PDB file of C-alpha atoms in Angstrom:
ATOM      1  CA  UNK Y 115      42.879  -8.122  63.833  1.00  0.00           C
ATOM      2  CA  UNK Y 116      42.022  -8.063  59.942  1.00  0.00           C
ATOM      3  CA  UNK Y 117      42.387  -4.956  58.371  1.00  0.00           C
ATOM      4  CA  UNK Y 118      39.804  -2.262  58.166  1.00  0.00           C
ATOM      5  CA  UNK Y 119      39.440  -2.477  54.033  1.00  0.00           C
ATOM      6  CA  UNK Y 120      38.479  -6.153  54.770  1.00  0.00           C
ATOM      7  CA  UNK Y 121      36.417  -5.474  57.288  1.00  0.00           C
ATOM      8  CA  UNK Y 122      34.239  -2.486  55.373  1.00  0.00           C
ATOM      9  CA  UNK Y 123      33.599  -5.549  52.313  1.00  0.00           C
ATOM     10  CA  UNK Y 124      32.279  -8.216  54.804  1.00  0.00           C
ATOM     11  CA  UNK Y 125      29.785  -5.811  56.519  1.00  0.00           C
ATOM     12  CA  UNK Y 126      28.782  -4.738  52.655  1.00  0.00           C
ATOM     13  CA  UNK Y 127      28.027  -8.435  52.364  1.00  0.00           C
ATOM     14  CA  UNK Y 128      26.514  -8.954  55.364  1.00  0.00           C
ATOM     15  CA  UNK Y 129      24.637  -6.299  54.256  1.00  0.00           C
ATOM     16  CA  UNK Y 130      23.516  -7.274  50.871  1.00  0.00           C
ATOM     17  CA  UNK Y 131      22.755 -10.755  51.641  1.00  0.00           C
ATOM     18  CA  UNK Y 132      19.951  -9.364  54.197  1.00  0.00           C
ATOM     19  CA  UNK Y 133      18.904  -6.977  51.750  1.00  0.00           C
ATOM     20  CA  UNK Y 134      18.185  -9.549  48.932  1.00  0.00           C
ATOM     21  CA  UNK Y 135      17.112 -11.802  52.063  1.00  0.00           C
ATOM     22  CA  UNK Y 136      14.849  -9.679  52.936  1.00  0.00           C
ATOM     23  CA  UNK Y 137      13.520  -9.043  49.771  1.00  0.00           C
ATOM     24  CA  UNK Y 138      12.638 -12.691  48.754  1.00  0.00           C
ATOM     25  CA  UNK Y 139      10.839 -13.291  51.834  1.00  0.00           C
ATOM     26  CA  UNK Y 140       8.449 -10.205  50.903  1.00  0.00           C
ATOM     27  CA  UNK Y 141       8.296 -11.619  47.626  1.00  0.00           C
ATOM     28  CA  UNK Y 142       7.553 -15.017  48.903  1.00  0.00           C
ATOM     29  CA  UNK Y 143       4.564 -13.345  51.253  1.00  0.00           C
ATOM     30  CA  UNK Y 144       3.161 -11.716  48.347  1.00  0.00           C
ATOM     31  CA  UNK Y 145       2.944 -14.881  46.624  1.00  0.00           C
ATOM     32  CA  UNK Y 146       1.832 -16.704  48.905  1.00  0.00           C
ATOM     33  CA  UNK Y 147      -0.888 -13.887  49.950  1.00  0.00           C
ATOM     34  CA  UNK Y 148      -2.253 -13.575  46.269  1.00  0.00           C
ATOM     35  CA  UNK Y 149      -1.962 -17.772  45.398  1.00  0.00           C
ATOM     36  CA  UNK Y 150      -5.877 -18.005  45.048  1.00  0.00           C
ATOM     37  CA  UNK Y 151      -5.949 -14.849  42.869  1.00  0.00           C
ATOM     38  CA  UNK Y 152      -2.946 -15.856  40.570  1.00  0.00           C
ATOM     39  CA  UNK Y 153      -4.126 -19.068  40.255  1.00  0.00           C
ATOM     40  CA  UNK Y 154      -7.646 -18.199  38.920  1.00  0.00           C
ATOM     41  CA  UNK Y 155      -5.974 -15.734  36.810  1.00  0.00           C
ATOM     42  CA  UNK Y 156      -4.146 -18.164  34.886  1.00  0.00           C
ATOM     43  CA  UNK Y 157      -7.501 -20.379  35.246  1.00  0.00           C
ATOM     44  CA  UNK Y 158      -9.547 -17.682  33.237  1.00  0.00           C
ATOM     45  CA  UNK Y 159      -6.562 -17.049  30.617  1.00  0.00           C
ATOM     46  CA  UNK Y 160      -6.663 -20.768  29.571  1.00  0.00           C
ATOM     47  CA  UNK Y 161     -10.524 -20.994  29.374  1.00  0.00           C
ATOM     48  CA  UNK Y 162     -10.597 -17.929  27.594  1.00  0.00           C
ATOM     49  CA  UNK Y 163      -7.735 -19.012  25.114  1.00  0.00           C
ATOM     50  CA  UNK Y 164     -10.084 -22.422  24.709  1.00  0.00           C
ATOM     51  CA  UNK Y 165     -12.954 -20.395  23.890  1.00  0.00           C
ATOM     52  CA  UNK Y 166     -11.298 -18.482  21.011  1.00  0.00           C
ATOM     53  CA  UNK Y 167      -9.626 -21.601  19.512  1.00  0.00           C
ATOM     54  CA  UNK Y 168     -13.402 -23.432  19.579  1.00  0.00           C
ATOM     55  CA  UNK Y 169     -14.903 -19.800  17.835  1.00  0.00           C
ATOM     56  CA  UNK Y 170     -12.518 -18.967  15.826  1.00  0.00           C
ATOM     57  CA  UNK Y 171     -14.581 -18.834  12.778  1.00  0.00           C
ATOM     58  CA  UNK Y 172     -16.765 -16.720  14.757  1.00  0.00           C
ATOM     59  CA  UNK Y 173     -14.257 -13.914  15.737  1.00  0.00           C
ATOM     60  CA  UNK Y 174     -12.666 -13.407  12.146  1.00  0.00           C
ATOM     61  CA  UNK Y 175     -16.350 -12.487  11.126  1.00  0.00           C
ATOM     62  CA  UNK Y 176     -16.436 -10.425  14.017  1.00  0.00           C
ATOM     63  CA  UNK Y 177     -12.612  -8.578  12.979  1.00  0.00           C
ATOM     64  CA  UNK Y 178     -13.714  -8.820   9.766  1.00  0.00           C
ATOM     65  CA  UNK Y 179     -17.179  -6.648   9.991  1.00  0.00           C
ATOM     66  CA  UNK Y 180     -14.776  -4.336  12.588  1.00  0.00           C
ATOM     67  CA  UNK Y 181     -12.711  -3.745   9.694  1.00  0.00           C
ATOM     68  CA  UNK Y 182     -15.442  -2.540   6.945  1.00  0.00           C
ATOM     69  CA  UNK Y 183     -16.649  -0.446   9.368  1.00  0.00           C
ATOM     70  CA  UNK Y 184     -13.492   1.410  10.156  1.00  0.00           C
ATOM     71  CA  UNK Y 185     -12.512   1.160   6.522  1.00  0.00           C
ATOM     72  CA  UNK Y 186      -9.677  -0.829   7.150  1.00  0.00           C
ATOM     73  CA  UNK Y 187     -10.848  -3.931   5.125  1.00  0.00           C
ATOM     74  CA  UNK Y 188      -8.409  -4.771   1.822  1.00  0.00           C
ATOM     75  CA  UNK Y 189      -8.882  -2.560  -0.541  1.00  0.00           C
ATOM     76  CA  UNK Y 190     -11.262  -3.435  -3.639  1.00  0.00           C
ATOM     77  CA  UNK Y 191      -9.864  -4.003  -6.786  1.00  0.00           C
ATOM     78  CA  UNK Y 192      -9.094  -0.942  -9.209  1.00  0.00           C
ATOM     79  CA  UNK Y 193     -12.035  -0.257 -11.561  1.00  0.00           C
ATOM     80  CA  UNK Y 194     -11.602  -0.510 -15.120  1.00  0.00           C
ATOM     81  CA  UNK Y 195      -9.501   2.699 -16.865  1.00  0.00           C
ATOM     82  CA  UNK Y 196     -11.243   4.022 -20.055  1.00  0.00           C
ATOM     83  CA  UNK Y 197      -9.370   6.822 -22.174  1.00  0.00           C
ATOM     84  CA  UNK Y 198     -11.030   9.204 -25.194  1.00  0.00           C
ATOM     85  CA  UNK Y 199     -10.449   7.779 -28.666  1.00  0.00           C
ATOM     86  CA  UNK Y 200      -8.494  10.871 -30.291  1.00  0.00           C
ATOM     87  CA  UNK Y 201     -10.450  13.277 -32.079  1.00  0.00           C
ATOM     88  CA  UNK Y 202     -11.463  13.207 -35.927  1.00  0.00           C
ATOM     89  CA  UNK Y 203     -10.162  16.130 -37.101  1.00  0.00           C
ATOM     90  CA  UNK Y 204      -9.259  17.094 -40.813  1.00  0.00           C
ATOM     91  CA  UNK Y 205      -6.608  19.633 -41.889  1.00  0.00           C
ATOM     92  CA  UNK Y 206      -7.322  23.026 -41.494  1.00  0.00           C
ATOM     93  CA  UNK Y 207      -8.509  25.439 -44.547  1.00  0.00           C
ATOM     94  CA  UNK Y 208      -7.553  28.062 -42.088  1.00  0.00           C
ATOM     95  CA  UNK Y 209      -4.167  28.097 -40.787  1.00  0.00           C
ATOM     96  CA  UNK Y 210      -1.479  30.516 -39.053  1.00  0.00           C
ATOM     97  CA  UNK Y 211       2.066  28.842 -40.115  1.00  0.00           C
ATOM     98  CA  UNK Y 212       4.021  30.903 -37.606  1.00  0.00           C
ATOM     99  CA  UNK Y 213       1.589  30.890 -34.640  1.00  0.00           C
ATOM    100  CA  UNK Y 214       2.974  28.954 -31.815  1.00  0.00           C
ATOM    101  CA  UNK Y 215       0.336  28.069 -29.213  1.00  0.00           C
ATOM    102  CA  UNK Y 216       0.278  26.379 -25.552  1.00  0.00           C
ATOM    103  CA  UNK Y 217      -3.023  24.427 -24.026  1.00  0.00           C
ATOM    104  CA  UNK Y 218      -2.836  24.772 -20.100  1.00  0.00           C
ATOM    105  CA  UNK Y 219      -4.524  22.164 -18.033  1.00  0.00           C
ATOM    106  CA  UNK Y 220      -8.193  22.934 -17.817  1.00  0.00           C
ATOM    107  CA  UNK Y 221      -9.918  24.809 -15.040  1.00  0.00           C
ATOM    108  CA  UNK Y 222     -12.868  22.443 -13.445  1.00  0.00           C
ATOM    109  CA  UNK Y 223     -15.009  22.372 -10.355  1.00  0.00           C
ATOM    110  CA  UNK Y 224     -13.218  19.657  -8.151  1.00  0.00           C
ATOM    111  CA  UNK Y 225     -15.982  17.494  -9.181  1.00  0.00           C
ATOM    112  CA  UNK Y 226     -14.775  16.958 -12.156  1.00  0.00           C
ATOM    113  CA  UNK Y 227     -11.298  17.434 -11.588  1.00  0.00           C
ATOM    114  CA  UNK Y 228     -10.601  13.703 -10.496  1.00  0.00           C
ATOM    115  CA  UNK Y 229     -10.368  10.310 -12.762  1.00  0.00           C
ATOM    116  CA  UNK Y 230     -14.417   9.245 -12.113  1.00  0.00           C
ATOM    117  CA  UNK Y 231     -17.221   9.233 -14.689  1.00  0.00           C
ATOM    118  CA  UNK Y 232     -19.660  11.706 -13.406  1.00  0.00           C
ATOM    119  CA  UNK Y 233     -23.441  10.655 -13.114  1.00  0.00           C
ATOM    120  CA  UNK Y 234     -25.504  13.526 -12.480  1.00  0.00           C
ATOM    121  CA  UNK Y 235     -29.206  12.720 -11.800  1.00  0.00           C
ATOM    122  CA  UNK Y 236     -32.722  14.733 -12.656  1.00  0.00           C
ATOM    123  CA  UNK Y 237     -32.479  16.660  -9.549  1.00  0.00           C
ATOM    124  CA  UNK Y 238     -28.793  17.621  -9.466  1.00  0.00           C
ATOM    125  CA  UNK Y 239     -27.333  14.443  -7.029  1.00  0.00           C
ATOM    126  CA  UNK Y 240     -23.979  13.424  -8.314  1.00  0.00           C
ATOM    127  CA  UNK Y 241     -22.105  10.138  -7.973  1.00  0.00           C
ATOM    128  CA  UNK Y 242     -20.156   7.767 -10.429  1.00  0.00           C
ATOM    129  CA  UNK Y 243     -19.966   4.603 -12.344  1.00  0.00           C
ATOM    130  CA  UNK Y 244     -18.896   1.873  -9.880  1.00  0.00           C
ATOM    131  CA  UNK Y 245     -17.159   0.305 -12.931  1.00  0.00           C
ATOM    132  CA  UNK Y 246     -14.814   1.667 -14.567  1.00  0.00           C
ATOM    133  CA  UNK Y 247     -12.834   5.257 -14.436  1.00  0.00           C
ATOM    134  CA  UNK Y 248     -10.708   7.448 -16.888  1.00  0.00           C
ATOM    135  CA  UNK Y 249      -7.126   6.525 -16.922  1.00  0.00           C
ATOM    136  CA  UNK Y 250      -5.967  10.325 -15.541  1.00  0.00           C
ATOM    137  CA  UNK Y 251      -8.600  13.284 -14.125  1.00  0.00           C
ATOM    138  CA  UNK Y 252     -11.160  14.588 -16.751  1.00  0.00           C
ATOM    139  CA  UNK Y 253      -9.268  18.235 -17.119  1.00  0.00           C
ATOM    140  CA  UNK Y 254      -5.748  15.846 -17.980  1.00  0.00           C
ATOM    141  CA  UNK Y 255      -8.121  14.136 -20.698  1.00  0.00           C
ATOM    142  CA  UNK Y 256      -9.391  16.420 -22.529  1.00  0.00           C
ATOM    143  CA  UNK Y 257      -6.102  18.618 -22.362  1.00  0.00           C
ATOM    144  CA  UNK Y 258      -4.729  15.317 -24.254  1.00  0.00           C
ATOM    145  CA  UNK Y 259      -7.876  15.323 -26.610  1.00  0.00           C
ATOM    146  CA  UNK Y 260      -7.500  19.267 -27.936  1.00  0.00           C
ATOM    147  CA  UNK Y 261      -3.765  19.128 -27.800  1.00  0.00           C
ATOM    148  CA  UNK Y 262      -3.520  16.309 -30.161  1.00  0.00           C
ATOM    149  CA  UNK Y 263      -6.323  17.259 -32.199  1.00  0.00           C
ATOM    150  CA  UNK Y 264      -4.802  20.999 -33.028  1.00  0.00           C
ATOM    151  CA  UNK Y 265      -2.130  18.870 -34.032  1.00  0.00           C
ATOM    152  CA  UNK Y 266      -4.140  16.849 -36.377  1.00  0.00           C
ATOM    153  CA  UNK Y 267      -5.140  20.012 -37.957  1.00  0.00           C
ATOM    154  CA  UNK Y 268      -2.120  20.995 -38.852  1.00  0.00           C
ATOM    155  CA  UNK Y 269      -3.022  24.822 -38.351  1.00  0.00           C
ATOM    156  CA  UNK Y 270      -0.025  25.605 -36.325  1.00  0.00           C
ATOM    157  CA  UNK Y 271       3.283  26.141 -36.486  1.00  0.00           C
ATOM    158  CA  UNK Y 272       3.530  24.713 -32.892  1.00  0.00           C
ATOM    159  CA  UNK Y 273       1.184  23.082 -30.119  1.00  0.00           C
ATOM    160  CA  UNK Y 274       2.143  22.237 -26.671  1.00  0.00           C
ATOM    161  CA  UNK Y 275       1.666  22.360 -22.686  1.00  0.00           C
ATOM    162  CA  UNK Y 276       3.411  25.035 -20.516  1.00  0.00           C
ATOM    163  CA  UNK Y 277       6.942  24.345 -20.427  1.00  0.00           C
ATOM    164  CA  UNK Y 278       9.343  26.049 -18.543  1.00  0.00           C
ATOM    165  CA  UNK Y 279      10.993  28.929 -20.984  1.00  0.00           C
ATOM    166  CA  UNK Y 280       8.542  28.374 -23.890  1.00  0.00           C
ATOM    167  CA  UNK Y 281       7.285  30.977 -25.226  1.00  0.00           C
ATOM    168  CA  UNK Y 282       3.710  30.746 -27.155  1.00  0.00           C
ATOM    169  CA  UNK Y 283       1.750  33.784 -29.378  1.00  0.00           C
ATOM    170  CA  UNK Y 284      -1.605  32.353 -27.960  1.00  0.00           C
ATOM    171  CA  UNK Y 285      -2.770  30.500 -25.229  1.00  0.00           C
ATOM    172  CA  UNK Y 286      -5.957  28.840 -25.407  1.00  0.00           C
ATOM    173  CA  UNK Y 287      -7.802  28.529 -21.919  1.00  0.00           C
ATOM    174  CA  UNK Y 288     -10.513  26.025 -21.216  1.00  0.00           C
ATOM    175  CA  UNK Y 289     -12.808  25.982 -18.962  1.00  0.00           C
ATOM    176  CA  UNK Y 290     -14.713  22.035 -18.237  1.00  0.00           C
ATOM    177  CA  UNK Y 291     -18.444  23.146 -17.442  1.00  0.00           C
ATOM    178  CA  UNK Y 292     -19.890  19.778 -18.490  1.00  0.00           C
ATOM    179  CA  UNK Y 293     -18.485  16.153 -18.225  1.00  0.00           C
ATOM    180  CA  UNK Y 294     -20.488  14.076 -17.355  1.00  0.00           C
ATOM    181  CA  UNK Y 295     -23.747  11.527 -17.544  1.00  0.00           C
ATOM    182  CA  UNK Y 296     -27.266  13.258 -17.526  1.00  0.00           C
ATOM    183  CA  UNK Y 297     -30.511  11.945 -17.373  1.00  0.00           C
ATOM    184  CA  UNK Y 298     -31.946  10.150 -20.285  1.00  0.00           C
ATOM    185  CA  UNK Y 299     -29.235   8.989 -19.914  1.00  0.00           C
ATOM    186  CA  UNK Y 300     -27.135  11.000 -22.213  1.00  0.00           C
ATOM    187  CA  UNK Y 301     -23.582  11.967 -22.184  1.00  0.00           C
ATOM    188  CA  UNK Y 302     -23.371  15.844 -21.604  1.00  0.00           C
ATOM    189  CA  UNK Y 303     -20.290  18.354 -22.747  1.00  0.00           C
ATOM    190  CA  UNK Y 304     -20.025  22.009 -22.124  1.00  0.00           C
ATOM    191  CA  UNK Y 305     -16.803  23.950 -22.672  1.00  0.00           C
ATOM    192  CA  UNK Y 306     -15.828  27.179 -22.612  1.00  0.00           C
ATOM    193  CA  UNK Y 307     -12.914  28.773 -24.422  1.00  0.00           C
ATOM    194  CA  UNK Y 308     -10.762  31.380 -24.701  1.00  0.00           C
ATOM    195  CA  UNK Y 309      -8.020  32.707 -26.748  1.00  0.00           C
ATOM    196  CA  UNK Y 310      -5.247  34.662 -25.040  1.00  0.00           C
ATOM    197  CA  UNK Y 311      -2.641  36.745 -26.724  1.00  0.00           C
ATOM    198  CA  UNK Y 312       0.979  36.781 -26.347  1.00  0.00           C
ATOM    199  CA  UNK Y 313       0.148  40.386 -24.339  1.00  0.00           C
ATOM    200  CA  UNK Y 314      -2.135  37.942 -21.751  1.00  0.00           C
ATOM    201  CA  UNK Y 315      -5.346  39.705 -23.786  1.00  0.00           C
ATOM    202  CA  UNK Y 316      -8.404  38.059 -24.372  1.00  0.00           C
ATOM    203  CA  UNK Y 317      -8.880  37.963 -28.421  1.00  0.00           C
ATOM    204  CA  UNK Y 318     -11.862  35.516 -28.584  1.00  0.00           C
ATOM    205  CA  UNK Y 319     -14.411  33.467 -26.226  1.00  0.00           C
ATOM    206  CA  UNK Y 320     -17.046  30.905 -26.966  1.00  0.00           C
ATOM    207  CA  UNK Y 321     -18.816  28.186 -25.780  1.00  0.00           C
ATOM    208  CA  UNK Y 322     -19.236  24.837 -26.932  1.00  0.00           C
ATOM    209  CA  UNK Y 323     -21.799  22.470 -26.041  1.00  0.00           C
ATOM    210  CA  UNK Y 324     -22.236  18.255 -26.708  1.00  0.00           C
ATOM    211  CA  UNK Y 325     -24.892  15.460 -26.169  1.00  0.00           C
ATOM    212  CA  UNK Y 326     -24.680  11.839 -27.159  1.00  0.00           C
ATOM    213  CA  UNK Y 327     -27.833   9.291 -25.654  1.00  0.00           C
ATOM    214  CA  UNK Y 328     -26.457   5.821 -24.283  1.00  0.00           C
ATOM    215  CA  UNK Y 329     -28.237   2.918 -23.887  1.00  0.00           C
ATOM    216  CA  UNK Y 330     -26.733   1.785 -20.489  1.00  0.00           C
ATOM    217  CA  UNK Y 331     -24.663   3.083 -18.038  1.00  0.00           C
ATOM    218  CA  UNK Y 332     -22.287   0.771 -17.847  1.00  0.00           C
ATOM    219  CA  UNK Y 333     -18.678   1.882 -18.102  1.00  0.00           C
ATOM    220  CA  UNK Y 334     -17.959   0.876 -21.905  1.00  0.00           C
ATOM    221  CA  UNK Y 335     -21.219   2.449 -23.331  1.00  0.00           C
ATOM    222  CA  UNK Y 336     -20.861   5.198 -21.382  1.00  0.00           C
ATOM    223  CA  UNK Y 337     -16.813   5.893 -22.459  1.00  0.00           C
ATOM    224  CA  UNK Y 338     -18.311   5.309 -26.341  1.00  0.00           C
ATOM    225  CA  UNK Y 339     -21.071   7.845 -25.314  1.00  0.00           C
ATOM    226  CA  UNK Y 340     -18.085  10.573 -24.491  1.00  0.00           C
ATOM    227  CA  UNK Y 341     -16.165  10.124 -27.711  1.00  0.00           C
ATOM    228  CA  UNK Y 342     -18.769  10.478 -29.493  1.00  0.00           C
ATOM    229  CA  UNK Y 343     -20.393  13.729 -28.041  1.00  0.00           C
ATOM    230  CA  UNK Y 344     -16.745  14.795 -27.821  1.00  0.00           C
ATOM    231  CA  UNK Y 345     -16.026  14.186 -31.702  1.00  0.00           C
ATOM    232  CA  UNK Y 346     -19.011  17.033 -31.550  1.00  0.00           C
ATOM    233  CA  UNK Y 347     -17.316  19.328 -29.611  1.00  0.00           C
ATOM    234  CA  UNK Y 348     -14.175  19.145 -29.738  1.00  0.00           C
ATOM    235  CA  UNK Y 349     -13.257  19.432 -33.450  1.00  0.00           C
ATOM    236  CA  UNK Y 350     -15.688  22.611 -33.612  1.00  0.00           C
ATOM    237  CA  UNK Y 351     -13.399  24.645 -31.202  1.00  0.00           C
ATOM    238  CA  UNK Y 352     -10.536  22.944 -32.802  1.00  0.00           C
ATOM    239  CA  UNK Y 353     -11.844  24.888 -36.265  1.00  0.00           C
ATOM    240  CA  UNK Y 354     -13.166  28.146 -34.228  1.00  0.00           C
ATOM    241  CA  UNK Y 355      -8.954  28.442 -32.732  1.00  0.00           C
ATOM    242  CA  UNK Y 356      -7.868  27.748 -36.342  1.00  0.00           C
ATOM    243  CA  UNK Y 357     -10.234  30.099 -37.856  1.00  0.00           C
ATOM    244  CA  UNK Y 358      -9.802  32.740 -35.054  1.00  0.00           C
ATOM    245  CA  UNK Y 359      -5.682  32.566 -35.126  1.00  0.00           C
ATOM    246  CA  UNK Y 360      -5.503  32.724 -38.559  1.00  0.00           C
ATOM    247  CA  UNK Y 361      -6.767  36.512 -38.800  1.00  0.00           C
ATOM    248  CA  UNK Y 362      -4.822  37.486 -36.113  1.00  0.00           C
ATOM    249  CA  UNK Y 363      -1.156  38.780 -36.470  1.00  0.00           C
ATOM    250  CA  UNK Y 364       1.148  36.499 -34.207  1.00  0.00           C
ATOM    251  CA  UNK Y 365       2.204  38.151 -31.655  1.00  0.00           C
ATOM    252  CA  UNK Y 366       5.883  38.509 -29.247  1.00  0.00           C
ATOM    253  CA  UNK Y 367       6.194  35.683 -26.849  1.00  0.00           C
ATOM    254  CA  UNK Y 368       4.383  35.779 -23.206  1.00  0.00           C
TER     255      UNK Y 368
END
């Protein structure tokens, strides 16, 4: 007789061989049960694969108005980037030599704290010139603008933006009110600012107020519109900070 490890494997076969055997004949039912089914299954996938190859045209219009409406369509092109000319400013009569003073990024309603040229219509709607932008957001600009003009004026003994461990005698706060394209059309300014002493006091406020008319509102006469009504407001705060400063004693550092 063969021994009983031999005989445990060839039942195991005997017993997997009727397993799979079993198997494929269920298989092979199932088949056979579903042939019509299957076969116009694979009927409909080939007449519907025909149909997209003959309207093919036809379906990228179709993806293509799916994906303007869901906003995934390629992005447009990036508008045109305008930037303020710099400021025509003179040399101070009235200076403070020792002062050392900082220009923080502008405060703004978030309306204007973004890189597009603000249209504001008779009754108050807002929207923006389709083409063309500023190169960084409006309070950025005209941080650039009054920094570099109190430079040009040559009041100062120093004129920055916050740095880490600097320390300043003044500070001079602005507040963007106005920035933007008004009816007429007409470029309209409005800041407000404010002197702050090295003991975080408020020494001086004032407000200063620009217009310039355009012809069009297209992006290039409308950036020429902003330097100019800025060339109106800016250099007159630019003299009222020299003018202010220079009676004041320069104080410790903040």
């Amino acid at each position: 007789s063969e021994p009983p490890l031999l005989m445990a494997r060839a039942d195991a076969g005997q017993t997997l061989s009727q397993s799979a055997r079993d198997a494929l004949q269920r298989l092979n039912g199932i088949l056979v049960e579903n042939a019509q089914p299957l076969h116009s299954l694979l009927t409909n996938i080939d007449t519907f694969a025909g149909a997209l190859a003959r309207n093919s045209d036809k379906v990228d219009g179709i993806v293509a108005g799916l994906e303007r409406m869901t906003g995934g369509a390629t992005a447009k092109a990036r508008a045109n980037t305008f930037n303020l000319r710099p400021l025509r400013v003179t040399e101070s009569k009235d200076r403070a030599p020792n002062a050392q003073i900082i220009v923080p990024e502008p405060s703004a309603l978030l309306s204007l704290d973004s890189e597009k040229i603000s249209i504001v219509s008779a009754d108050g709607a807002l929207s923006a010139l389709a083409d063309g932008q500023w190169s960084d957001s409006v309070v950025r600009v005209v941080q650039t603008a009054i920094i570099r003009g109190l430079e040009d004026s040559k009041a100062f003994a120093g004129v920055s933006r916050p740095m880490e461990d600097l320390g300043s005698d003044f500070r001079l706060a602005i507040d963007v009110r106005k920035f933007q394209i008004g009816p007429g059309p007409a470029v309209e300014i409005e800041f407000g600012g404010k002197i702050i002493d090295g003991q975080k006091r408020i020494v001086a406020a004032q407000v200063f107020r620009s217009s310039a008319p355009i012809a069009t509102t297209d992006a290039p006469a409308a950036v020429a519109g902003f330097d100019q009504a800025m060339n109106g407001a800016g250099p007159e705060l630019i003299a009222w900070v020299a003018r202010v400063i220079a009676k004041l004693p320069a104080k410790e550092p903040a």
